[in-house]
XYZ file of C-alpha atoms in Angstrom:
786
model
C 53.718 130.452 235.245
C 50.026 129.858 235.706
C 48.131 132.215 237.949
C 47.171 129.568 240.526
C 49.480 127.382 242.561
C 46.926 124.590 242.714
C 46.676 121.699 240.290
C 44.027 121.901 237.589
C 42.518 119.331 235.243
C 41.177 120.006 231.760
C 39.106 117.583 229.752
C 40.733 117.598 226.314
C 39.112 115.510 223.584
C 37.769 113.187 226.236
C 41.109 112.792 228.000
C 41.732 114.236 231.443
C 44.971 116.235 231.472
C 46.387 117.196 234.859
C 48.485 120.334 235.143
C 50.897 120.586 238.021
C 51.047 124.336 238.147
C 53.403 124.837 241.064
C 56.223 122.963 239.350
C 58.975 125.067 237.822
C 59.756 123.540 234.448
C 63.388 123.571 233.372
C 64.382 124.806 229.918
C 66.460 122.566 227.636
C 70.147 123.388 227.214
C 69.676 125.930 224.433
C 71.403 128.870 226.064
C 73.278 131.439 224.004
C 76.487 132.962 225.332
C 75.650 135.992 227.435
C 76.691 139.202 225.626
C 78.811 140.214 228.624
C 80.733 136.929 228.217
C 81.912 137.807 224.697
C 85.291 139.558 224.463
C 86.827 140.785 221.225
C 90.081 142.081 219.750
C 89.676 143.777 216.358
C 92.674 144.731 214.200
C 92.563 146.799 211.003
C 95.541 148.207 209.097
C 95.103 150.688 206.258
C 98.302 152.736 206.641
C 101.422 150.569 206.424
C 103.742 153.577 206.713
C 105.771 152.549 203.679
C 106.265 148.936 204.817
C 103.769 147.610 202.227
C 101.336 149.277 199.878
C 98.466 150.831 201.771
C 94.964 149.393 202.050
C 91.717 151.344 202.247
C 88.990 149.167 203.777
C 90.519 147.515 206.817
C 89.694 150.213 209.372
C 86.160 150.238 207.994
C 86.053 146.469 208.564
C 86.842 147.021 212.231
C 84.037 149.584 212.472
C 81.609 147.119 210.818
C 82.524 144.274 213.196
C 82.467 146.620 216.199
C 78.914 147.684 215.332
C 77.907 144.089 214.669
C 79.084 143.032 218.119
C 77.825 145.966 220.162
C 74.517 146.532 218.344
C 73.377 143.271 216.757
C 74.822 140.943 219.425
C 74.564 143.484 222.284
C 78.151 142.944 223.494
C 79.152 145.661 226.001
C 81.346 148.278 224.345
C 83.932 147.793 227.079
C 84.435 144.203 225.951
C 85.457 145.194 222.413
C 89.046 146.405 221.940
C 90.554 147.694 218.698
C 93.972 148.340 217.219
C 93.946 150.290 213.953
C 96.294 152.117 211.629
C 94.191 154.643 209.699
C 95.245 157.195 207.109
C 95.645 160.800 208.200
C 96.343 160.158 211.889
C 98.631 158.022 214.038
C 97.058 156.418 217.103
C 99.103 156.260 220.265
C 99.151 152.444 220.082
C 99.674 150.951 216.618
C 98.940 147.337 215.617
C 102.472 145.998 215.829
C 102.986 142.336 216.618
C 104.063 143.197 220.160
C 100.992 145.351 220.749
C 98.671 142.744 219.247
C 100.031 140.053 221.544
C 99.797 142.359 224.533
C 96.161 143.262 223.795
C 95.189 139.627 223.262
C 96.762 138.738 226.609
C 95.008 141.604 228.391
C 91.550 140.893 226.939
C 91.914 137.141 227.449
C 92.676 137.814 231.108
C 89.429 139.737 231.426
C 87.534 136.932 229.682
C 88.925 134.318 232.051
C 88.147 136.523 235.050
C 84.503 136.708 233.920
C 84.094 133.020 234.738
C 83.410 129.837 232.753
C 81.673 129.984 229.387
C 83.430 133.021 227.874
C 83.972 133.479 224.133
C 87.083 135.197 222.720
C 86.700 136.689 219.219
C 89.681 137.848 217.151
C 89.245 139.703 213.855
C 92.053 140.842 211.542
C 91.810 142.906 208.352
C 95.015 143.750 206.540
C 97.709 142.226 204.379
C 98.444 138.517 204.578
C 101.680 136.880 203.462
C 103.161 133.526 202.515
C 106.900 132.872 202.375
C 109.339 129.976 202.523
C 109.413 128.600 206.035
C 111.990 129.396 208.670
C 110.608 126.753 210.988
C 112.458 123.863 209.345
C 115.638 124.917 211.131
C 116.461 123.135 214.399
C 116.923 126.456 216.197
C 113.326 127.337 215.271
C 111.953 124.055 216.530
C 112.109 122.006 213.343
C 108.329 122.248 213.105
C 108.100 122.153 209.311
C 109.862 120.395 206.502
C 112.279 122.288 204.277
C 110.445 123.813 201.329
C 107.219 124.290 203.267
C 105.648 127.718 203.653
C 104.999 130.119 206.502
C 101.812 132.150 206.484
C 101.289 135.252 208.503
C 99.393 138.420 209.246
C 101.231 141.571 208.204
C 101.179 143.530 211.431
C 103.292 146.678 211.507
C 107.018 146.231 211.944
C 107.232 142.462 211.654
C 104.570 139.918 210.698
C 102.717 137.706 213.111
C 103.528 134.258 211.748
C 101.275 131.211 211.692
C 103.201 129.223 214.294
C 103.097 132.153 216.714
C 99.408 132.841 216.218
C 98.463 129.164 216.442
C 100.318 128.820 219.725
C 98.513 131.873 221.094
C 95.123 130.467 220.087
C 95.998 127.119 221.652
C 96.895 128.991 224.822
C 93.494 130.675 224.874
C 91.832 127.252 224.610
C 93.965 126.010 227.484
C 92.603 128.872 229.582
C 89.102 127.489 229.056
C 88.013 130.045 226.460
C 86.041 129.226 223.332
C 87.785 130.951 220.428
C 86.443 132.256 217.109
C 88.749 133.972 214.609
C 87.921 135.764 211.340
C 90.702 136.816 208.957
C 89.994 139.094 206.004
C 93.349 138.970 204.246
C 95.268 137.041 201.616
C 97.396 134.022 202.439
C 99.389 133.758 199.226
C 101.289 136.096 196.922
C 100.864 136.505 193.214
C 99.425 139.998 192.882
C 100.361 143.580 193.487
C 98.265 146.192 195.186
C 96.936 147.702 191.965
C 93.212 147.552 191.337
C 91.726 144.433 189.847
C 90.540 146.413 186.845
C 92.644 149.147 185.321
C 91.290 152.592 185.857
C 89.081 151.618 188.764
C 91.213 152.535 191.684
C 92.721 155.979 191.264
C 92.939 158.451 194.094
C 93.122 156.025 196.996
C 95.020 158.384 199.227
C 92.156 160.820 199.427
C 89.907 159.004 201.892
C 89.862 155.936 204.081
C 87.500 153.431 202.504
C 86.416 155.622 199.562
C 87.711 156.274 196.076
C 88.345 159.989 195.567
C 86.930 159.849 192.045
C 83.669 158.375 193.374
C 84.333 155.027 191.711
C 84.185 151.712 193.536
C 87.697 150.325 193.963
C 88.448 146.635 193.879
C 91.813 145.690 195.383
C 93.690 142.632 196.568
C 95.024 142.319 200.120
C 98.376 140.819 199.218
C 101.682 142.663 199.710
C 104.211 140.970 197.408
C 104.074 141.610 193.656
C 106.815 139.133 192.748
C 105.584 135.960 194.513
C 105.186 132.833 192.451
C 101.720 131.760 193.493
C 101.602 128.817 191.108
C 104.311 127.060 193.089
C 102.532 127.796 196.323
C 99.226 126.293 195.306
C 100.707 122.814 195.307
C 102.127 123.121 198.797
C 98.829 122.296 200.499
C 96.792 119.128 200.620
C 93.013 119.273 200.447
C 91.520 117.985 203.687
C 87.845 118.862 204.148
C 84.690 118.898 202.155
C 84.150 120.540 198.839
C 82.498 120.441 195.449
C 82.312 122.319 192.204
C 79.722 124.917 193.179
C 81.332 125.894 196.481
C 78.472 124.977 198.737
C 81.051 123.477 201.071
C 84.478 124.971 201.358
C 87.748 123.201 200.623
C 90.386 123.612 203.306
C 94.031 123.388 202.329
C 96.199 122.113 205.119
C 98.823 124.426 206.508
C 100.246 125.262 209.899
C 97.783 128.051 210.583
C 94.836 126.130 209.171
C 95.404 122.657 210.516
C 92.611 121.410 212.707
C 92.532 123.018 216.110
C 90.042 123.488 218.896
C 89.174 126.995 217.736
C 86.964 127.976 214.795
C 88.541 130.099 212.095
C 86.800 131.827 209.205
C 89.156 133.019 206.455
C 88.330 135.216 203.506
C 89.971 132.878 200.996
C 92.080 129.810 200.394
C 95.867 130.009 200.935
C 96.246 130.095 197.157
C 93.650 132.838 196.572
C 93.298 136.582 196.961
C 91.082 138.457 199.408
C 89.364 141.470 197.862
C 88.178 144.779 199.201
C 85.639 146.899 197.407
C 83.465 149.862 198.244
C 85.775 150.787 201.093
C 85.490 147.499 203.009
C 86.602 143.887 202.868
C 84.315 141.700 200.793
C 84.228 138.884 203.337
C 83.741 141.209 206.316
C 80.850 142.978 204.611
C 79.053 139.710 203.902
C 79.842 138.300 207.343
C 78.035 141.283 208.834
C 75.036 140.744 206.537
C 74.986 137.016 207.268
C 75.067 137.381 211.053
C 72.320 140.004 210.906
C 70.147 137.761 208.704
C 70.560 134.649 210.844
C 70.358 136.234 214.279
C 66.573 135.795 214.468
C 66.470 132.195 213.193
C 64.173 129.893 215.188
C 66.650 127.028 214.858
C 70.184 127.065 216.305
C 72.827 128.225 213.801
C 76.159 126.447 213.457
C 79.322 127.797 211.854
C 78.671 125.414 208.975
C 75.286 127.022 208.348
C 76.811 130.477 208.753
C 79.472 129.986 206.075
C 76.958 128.313 203.752
C 74.723 131.370 203.982
C 77.708 133.707 203.594
C 78.903 131.999 200.403
C 75.531 131.399 198.765
C 73.994 134.799 199.480
C 76.995 136.967 198.627
C 78.993 137.865 195.527
C 81.919 135.852 196.848
C 83.190 133.153 194.490
C 81.588 134.648 191.405
C 83.557 136.051 188.480
C 83.993 139.418 190.175
C 85.341 138.137 193.495
C 86.827 134.682 192.852
C 87.691 134.035 196.475
C 86.490 130.993 198.397
C 86.028 131.574 202.122
C 87.030 128.663 204.283
C 86.061 127.447 207.711
C 88.296 125.519 210.063
C 87.434 123.801 213.297
C 84.306 122.033 214.458
C 81.688 122.942 211.858
C 78.981 121.775 214.255
C 79.840 124.354 216.887
C 77.047 126.848 217.489
C 77.827 130.257 216.004
C 79.196 132.657 218.629
C 78.539 129.876 221.142
C 80.475 127.473 223.321
C 78.493 124.253 222.697
C 78.126 122.027 219.663
C 74.779 121.059 218.212
C 75.053 117.584 219.740
C 74.267 119.326 223.053
C 70.811 120.051 221.607
C 69.857 116.399 221.104
C 66.101 116.053 221.540
C 65.427 119.789 221.907
C 62.347 120.858 219.933
C 61.804 124.498 218.980
C 59.150 126.125 216.850
C 57.248 129.375 216.790
C 53.786 130.759 217.192
C 52.076 131.100 213.796
C 48.576 132.181 214.853
C 46.781 133.589 217.904
C 43.107 133.884 218.843
C 41.899 135.648 221.971
C 39.232 133.797 223.919
C 37.584 134.482 227.260
C 40.179 133.783 229.934
C 42.873 132.495 227.601
C 44.637 132.865 224.268
C 44.571 130.012 221.750
C 47.873 129.774 219.897
C 49.021 127.644 216.970
C 52.562 126.271 217.249
C 54.562 125.215 214.186
C 55.223 121.699 215.479
C 52.738 118.832 215.297
C 52.258 115.092 215.245
C 54.953 114.555 212.625
C 57.401 116.111 215.106
C 56.212 113.889 217.948
C 54.002 116.466 219.700
C 51.074 115.010 221.655
C 48.072 116.337 223.549
C 49.140 117.420 227.026
C 52.703 118.376 226.076
C 53.840 121.749 227.401
C 55.757 124.513 225.616
C 57.468 127.573 227.039
C 56.858 130.719 224.964
C 59.413 133.504 224.526
C 59.540 136.825 222.747
C 61.886 136.944 219.709
C 64.245 139.366 221.464
C 64.923 136.679 224.083
C 66.718 134.498 221.505
C 69.930 134.916 219.492
C 70.867 132.530 216.664
C 68.045 130.240 217.754
C 69.414 130.017 221.323
C 67.749 131.359 224.439
C 69.600 134.275 225.952
C 70.814 133.652 229.520
C 68.649 134.666 232.476
C 65.534 135.035 230.339
C 62.237 134.116 231.976
C 59.568 132.544 229.807
C 56.841 134.979 228.883
C 54.129 132.321 228.941
C 53.463 128.579 229.064
C 51.129 126.650 226.807
C 49.558 123.205 227.040
C 48.710 121.356 223.828
C 44.978 120.811 223.287
C 44.881 119.428 219.754
C 47.478 118.107 217.319
C 47.508 117.925 213.531
C 50.315 116.656 211.298
C 52.309 119.871 211.145
C 50.915 122.108 213.897
C 49.430 122.022 217.366
C 46.811 124.179 219.083
C 47.656 125.248 222.617
C 46.000 127.201 225.398
C 47.730 130.060 227.224
C 45.991 131.527 230.305
C 45.220 135.229 230.203
C 47.619 137.496 232.053
C 47.406 141.096 233.152
C 50.913 141.712 231.850
C 50.356 142.815 228.259
C 54.014 142.122 227.390
C 53.433 138.407 228.096
C 50.415 137.940 225.830
C 51.719 135.688 223.026
C 52.048 137.041 219.504
C 52.819 135.596 216.104
C 56.545 135.021 215.749
C 57.199 134.115 219.378
C 59.492 131.175 220.066
C 58.023 127.932 221.415
C 60.271 125.413 223.207
C 59.028 121.985 224.290
C 59.688 121.672 228.022
C 57.586 118.693 229.103
C 56.204 115.637 227.379
C 52.923 114.260 228.643
C 53.553 110.745 227.335
C 55.765 108.234 229.147
C 57.236 105.016 227.744
C 56.153 101.817 229.463
C 58.442 98.940 230.495
C 57.155 95.500 231.453
C 59.826 93.597 233.391
C 59.481 89.837 233.705
C 60.523 89.001 237.272
C 60.363 85.192 236.933
C 64.131 84.845 237.260
C 64.576 87.779 239.631
C 64.952 87.226 243.344
C 62.581 89.125 245.571
C 65.537 91.186 246.736
C 66.600 92.083 243.161
C 63.026 92.992 242.163
C 62.591 95.184 245.226
C 65.949 96.879 244.609
C 65.004 97.606 240.987
C 61.641 99.064 241.975
C 63.065 101.223 244.752
C 65.964 102.456 242.616
C 63.518 103.332 239.839
C 61.553 105.626 242.127
C 64.752 107.535 242.983
C 65.767 108.234 239.379
C 66.048 111.947 238.447
C 63.247 113.186 236.226
C 63.956 114.359 232.681
C 60.906 116.259 231.435
C 61.870 115.921 227.764
C 62.725 112.222 228.007
C 60.469 111.189 230.892
C 61.362 108.201 233.018
C 59.298 105.241 231.847
C 56.518 103.668 233.862
C 58.029 100.491 235.299
C 55.628 97.563 235.610
C 56.883 94.342 237.197
C 55.088 91.075 236.440
C 55.672 87.332 236.567
C 53.321 86.266 233.770
C 55.175 85.392 230.529
C 51.897 85.682 228.580
C 50.936 89.079 229.912
C 48.617 91.208 227.801
C 49.816 94.813 228.167
C 47.477 97.509 229.373
C 49.282 100.019 227.182
C 50.455 99.451 223.619
C 52.411 102.195 221.892
C 55.646 102.373 219.876
C 57.713 102.894 223.013
C 56.306 100.022 225.032
C 59.186 97.707 225.934
C 59.459 94.256 227.454
C 62.438 93.145 229.533
C 62.712 89.371 229.685
C 65.281 86.859 230.892
C 67.881 85.641 228.416
C 67.770 82.017 227.316
C 70.262 80.992 230.004
C 68.479 83.125 232.603
C 71.605 85.071 233.606
C 70.694 88.445 232.109
C 67.734 90.579 231.129
C 67.134 91.367 227.448
C 65.162 94.313 226.008
C 62.346 93.583 223.510
C 60.240 96.014 221.449
C 56.476 96.458 221.495
C 56.120 93.405 219.239
C 58.097 91.392 221.836
C 61.000 91.023 219.366
C 64.543 91.196 220.748
C 66.105 94.574 220.014
C 69.443 93.751 218.439
C 72.615 95.504 219.555
C 71.089 96.628 222.850
C 73.283 95.584 225.789
C 71.839 92.955 228.093
C 71.415 93.778 231.765
C 72.793 92.008 234.812
C 69.873 91.821 237.239
C 72.312 91.784 240.150
C 73.910 95.059 239.076
C 73.195 97.871 241.538
C 72.971 100.364 238.654
C 70.472 98.361 236.591
C 67.697 100.929 237.096
C 69.792 103.825 235.820
C 71.114 101.827 232.852
C 67.677 100.538 231.843
C 66.213 104.042 232.127
C 68.917 105.505 229.864
C 68.448 102.729 227.315
C 64.696 103.275 227.130
C 65.066 107.067 226.984
C 67.245 106.567 223.909
C 65.196 103.847 222.237
C 61.893 105.673 222.690
C 62.387 108.434 220.060
C 63.911 105.850 217.706
C 60.814 103.664 217.966
C 58.465 106.601 217.629
C 60.176 107.858 214.468
C 60.078 104.348 213.028
C 56.387 104.186 213.834
C 55.604 107.283 211.773
C 55.777 105.118 208.658
C 53.039 102.855 209.993
C 50.729 105.502 211.422
C 47.243 105.486 209.974
C 45.590 108.847 209.398
C 42.338 108.621 207.494
C 41.765 112.358 207.849
C 44.745 113.186 205.612
C 44.535 111.229 202.369
C 47.389 113.106 200.705
C 48.984 111.067 197.922
C 52.083 112.910 196.768
C 53.782 111.487 193.694
C 57.517 110.972 193.796
C 60.399 108.646 193.038
C 62.434 107.417 195.971
C 65.214 104.872 195.690
C 68.482 103.927 197.337
C 70.988 102.765 194.687
C 74.042 100.686 195.496
C 77.291 102.102 194.109
C 79.557 99.161 193.362
C 83.280 98.787 193.862
C 83.976 101.861 195.963
C 85.955 102.232 199.175
C 86.963 98.577 199.264
C 89.284 97.510 202.030
C 92.520 95.697 201.164
C 92.682 94.058 204.578
C 90.627 91.029 205.624
C 90.259 92.600 209.075
C 89.109 96.052 207.951
C 85.550 96.404 206.642
C 84.758 98.290 203.472
C 82.614 101.402 203.381
C 79.531 100.607 201.314
C 78.175 103.588 199.421
C 74.707 104.290 198.075
C 73.190 106.962 195.902
C 70.038 108.623 197.216
C 67.345 109.344 194.618
C 64.332 111.528 195.285
C 62.283 113.258 192.605
C 58.992 115.109 192.846
C 57.045 113.569 189.946
C 54.012 115.805 190.219
C 53.242 117.293 186.787
C 54.306 120.831 186.101
C 51.331 123.207 185.890
C 50.649 124.797 182.544
C 50.851 128.238 184.149
C 54.244 129.337 185.415
C 54.959 130.086 189.071
C 51.348 130.165 190.149
C 49.566 128.866 193.213
C 49.041 125.499 191.582
C 52.787 124.912 191.271
C 53.303 125.970 194.880
C 50.636 123.499 195.912
C 52.545 120.627 194.274
C 55.854 121.439 195.940
C 57.218 118.849 198.366
C 59.516 119.513 201.327
C 61.699 116.597 202.375
C 64.034 115.600 205.198
C 65.911 112.284 205.016
C 67.123 110.379 208.089
C 69.314 107.319 208.496
C 68.304 105.104 211.433
C 71.390 103.000 212.024
C 71.726 99.526 213.582
C 72.948 100.937 216.905
C 69.950 103.284 217.259
C 71.580 106.487 216.121
C 69.460 108.880 214.051
C 71.306 111.077 211.562
C 69.762 113.672 209.273
C 71.479 112.952 205.971
C 69.626 115.430 203.768
C 69.682 118.352 203.847
C 72.634 118.870 206.173
C 72.286 117.903 209.831
C 69.962 120.359 211.581
C 68.815 122.179 208.438
C 65.219 122.889 207.457
C 63.427 120.566 205.056
C 64.471 120.892 201.416
C 62.080 122.269 198.820
C 61.582 120.049 195.734
C 59.511 121.567 192.937
C 57.375 119.491 190.552
C 59.492 117.442 188.110
C 62.666 118.342 189.969
C 65.002 116.111 191.987
C 67.606 116.444 194.705
C 71.228 116.541 193.597
C 72.251 113.160 192.136
C 75.697 113.561 193.727
C 74.225 112.879 197.157
C 75.929 109.773 198.563
C 75.205 107.776 201.708
C 78.128 106.017 203.382
C 77.198 102.860 205.265
C 79.960 101.979 207.727
C 80.193 99.466 210.536
C 79.792 101.060 213.994
C 82.858 100.421 216.194
C 80.896 98.209 218.575
C 79.894 95.895 215.672
C 83.239 95.582 213.895
C 84.249 92.377 215.660
C 80.902 90.758 214.868
C 81.075 91.944 211.239
C 84.098 89.685 210.626
C 81.984 86.569 211.172
C 80.228 84.931 208.207
C 76.483 85.383 208.410
C 76.739 88.886 209.889
C 73.990 91.329 208.905
C 73.191 94.835 210.002
C 70.111 96.843 209.163
C 69.908 100.544 208.282
C 66.568 102.213 207.689
C 66.277 105.314 205.489
C 63.220 107.438 206.252
C 61.997 110.348 204.140
C 59.668 112.794 205.872
C 57.612 114.543 203.178
C 55.559 117.608 204.040
C 53.578 120.259 202.220
C 55.428 123.139 203.868
C 58.908 123.852 205.180
C 59.642 122.649 208.677
C 62.497 121.324 210.797
C 62.939 117.843 212.287
C 66.344 118.440 213.895
C 65.148 117.215 217.291
C 64.938 113.618 216.025
C 68.734 113.408 215.586
C 70.630 111.512 218.252
C 73.965 109.684 218.595
C 74.096 105.913 218.725
C 73.238 104.035 221.903
C 76.861 103.522 222.943
C 77.563 107.268 222.769
C 74.365 107.931 224.734
C 75.373 105.532 227.509
C 79.050 106.564 227.434
C 79.169 110.271 226.486
C 82.809 110.444 227.540
C 83.644 108.205 224.538
C 81.427 110.015 222.023
C 82.959 111.827 219.092
C 81.157 114.559 217.217
C 82.684 113.560 213.879
C 81.299 110.025 214.306
C 77.837 111.369 215.132
C 77.740 113.332 211.869
C 79.716 110.965 209.629
C 77.055 109.446 207.442
C 76.685 111.681 204.427
C 78.726 113.037 201.537
C 76.588 116.067 200.621
C 76.901 117.712 197.225
C 75.507 121.011 196.077
C 72.585 121.434 198.472
C 71.355 124.069 200.825
C 71.596 123.777 204.612
C 70.419 127.272 205.469
C 67.352 128.069 207.542
C 64.400 128.416 205.201
C 62.332 131.522 204.688
C 59.642 130.059 206.923
C 62.122 129.472 209.729
C 63.326 133.042 209.983
C 60.269 135.168 209.319
C 58.421 136.534 212.336
C 55.361 138.172 210.786
C 52.011 136.459 210.239
C 51.290 135.586 206.628
C 47.940 134.864 205.026
C 48.595 131.721 202.987
C 46.164 130.756 200.234
C 46.876 127.441 198.529
C 44.992 124.922 196.473
C 45.482 122.383 199.275
C 46.077 122.268 202.992
C 49.527 123.054 204.362
C 49.154 120.376 207.019
C 49.946 117.363 204.840
C 52.600 114.855 205.756
C 53.735 111.427 204.597
C 56.630 109.062 205.213
C 58.583 106.791 202.884
C 61.109 104.196 204.041
C 63.819 102.008 202.537
C 65.697 99.228 204.316
C 69.376 98.505 203.637
C 70.869 95.188 204.727
C 74.663 95.095 204.826
C 76.256 91.647 205.032
C 79.637 90.191 205.899
C 80.214 89.594 202.168
C 79.606 93.286 201.406
C 82.180 94.375 203.953
C 84.944 91.806 203.262
C 84.627 90.965 199.557
C 88.333 90.159 199.144
C 88.103 87.081 201.350
C 85.115 85.606 199.543
C 85.002 83.631 196.317
C 84.184 85.603 193.207
C 80.507 84.865 192.820
C 79.469 88.127 191.256
C 77.331 90.640 193.071
C 77.271 89.957 196.796
C 75.071 92.758 198.025
C 71.337 92.968 197.903
C 69.189 95.625 199.486
C 65.559 95.149 200.214
C 62.909 96.905 198.179
C 61.080 99.671 200.013
C 59.652 98.150 203.177
C 56.827 100.639 203.123
C 56.149 103.756 201.089
C 53.567 106.091 202.577
C 51.273 103.548 204.208
C 48.034 105.507 204.628
C 46.792 106.235 201.147
C 49.208 104.634 198.720
C 50.786 107.324 196.504
C 51.990 106.897 192.988
C 55.627 105.817 193.321
C 57.453 105.594 190.025
C 60.137 102.935 190.363
C 63.377 103.052 188.418
C 64.224 100.282 186.029
């Protein structure tokens, strides 16, 4: 906090900014799970005591995960419990099914006793099996059809089957625990325990995890040499996302891997082998490397981002290790966390990229600017890197410093931090910066012509009692009775509330006094009108401000990047056969950097022509979805003369609240596609938000609807190099790294697009508008497609 408890005022660029220094600012909901709230059971079986052929890297896997938890994630050693079967010794308690269940029950009890918000982590390394099911029999519950398969973990004595394990995991969820499971084992037969390459695996019995001859051994974790894996491959049905290069995994449905409330990371598909090499499991080794690499990210990491990094950065799925890891459960759940990324709606995080010591204060540069919605007077809390894990603030951490924004450019902001005598709290490059208070407030003009004095007074009094949200500040409410009022304030999030034509309700209009479609009208006699109107405006404000980026004039930044941008209709796909069910209209997204390639290879000139892009869909019910790269990912780097993957498809669907209206002839809905183009990597995740209905009724919101828009193919959703590095870098380019432009494209979807089978055959029904505006400041060269 600031050194004085009194208010202070600074004159910044001619504007008086008041600082209320005695107010304790709250931090957005970006908390990581406390290390002491993570509980783990780790199982590794090398020595099968003659039951199956022995393995040689599973105990090492347990050691790797143990170190990862206790060192990298700082989990107390007493929270991590292991069951192993090593070579050369026999522990008092072996990993039998009975002992595994007993340990899970014991550790889960401790997790529950620790209070709400605990995470239970289960890791298994050993053999996996797949056999004809026994659960088709009535005495076994009749859970599966005859001819289906059972999958299981080969614990000592008898296996722990999929139905049993799934029921245990469900039970942990019922206890209020968040559950994450990683399995480094096979889930199909088709191979023996010999090495993958002849001559590479001799002398296994000499050492745990090492080949006695000093050669790296490559083995398969599958116990049955006589299984017919070809028959087993067809027993599953693909249910999930996938493509040819493995950027997204394909999940085959089975009992163990059907969708549950837990997250499960498996080393391979049910029809594939899991490999161990160099004395450890391939997947476990790369999981350790992935978690270590992403731990210091400045943006929150989801399980989807974690598996993407694991697959793309490792040797998995190449010709040496043809195994495809798979992820089950909510891909949007935060890694080693209890929340999903929808809980982070509106949260803006960046980092400190430069510091300058001045008399009485430190001037810092923060990696978020006007393109992110930062304004003069906004306040950021600053934290040391060790106070964050996976882009989430560790619990009970106090901010090291607070900064107020003095000046804003496109991509960065300059902020002032008062000098402190505590040297540990003097900001440094690489520190985290979290927006905690916006200086700007939306403005609402309410026409009171049709309001009774009592209703107007009730609205005004109720407004004063609304709770304050520092990130989405309560709007300034201004009552008036002049229909021709000239507003004192005009900005993108100025709103007008006027009577409906029949005078029974109040209707929200935008700053151009146009009715905002699909916004619920308000009953002026409703006691909760103030709360409802406040929530509506809090949601519409960032939508309007993002829309306004395309129209913002900035004569100081005449950057004219050259590119192709187009939204192409894909005809005759996903048509509905029912006159009451709308079709899903699909579009291809085209973006190409058309800057010329430099004559010299990989020099500064080529770097200077690189474009970084993030694409958003602003839907007709005021949801904002990042459609490229994946939701929450850093901007995507497009080199000169290169394009994004042509397989990228945008699915335009009718929101549930508009489906009834869509069945009426004359229906239209408008989607806006916005491309944010910058000269350096950044992250615009904070713009994403669910639609207005989900905002007003969070109990009805569904995460899969929030993130439903895109069919991504072959692209990267990992944090960029800029997002994870903490050191200061001297950047020398042929142009400024503070350049930013916006391109937009409007899509109009009609009744005829959605219900073509009930219309006469008149040819093409769908038209989309040409680009409504492409980089409005200094018109760039935009090469249109024929």
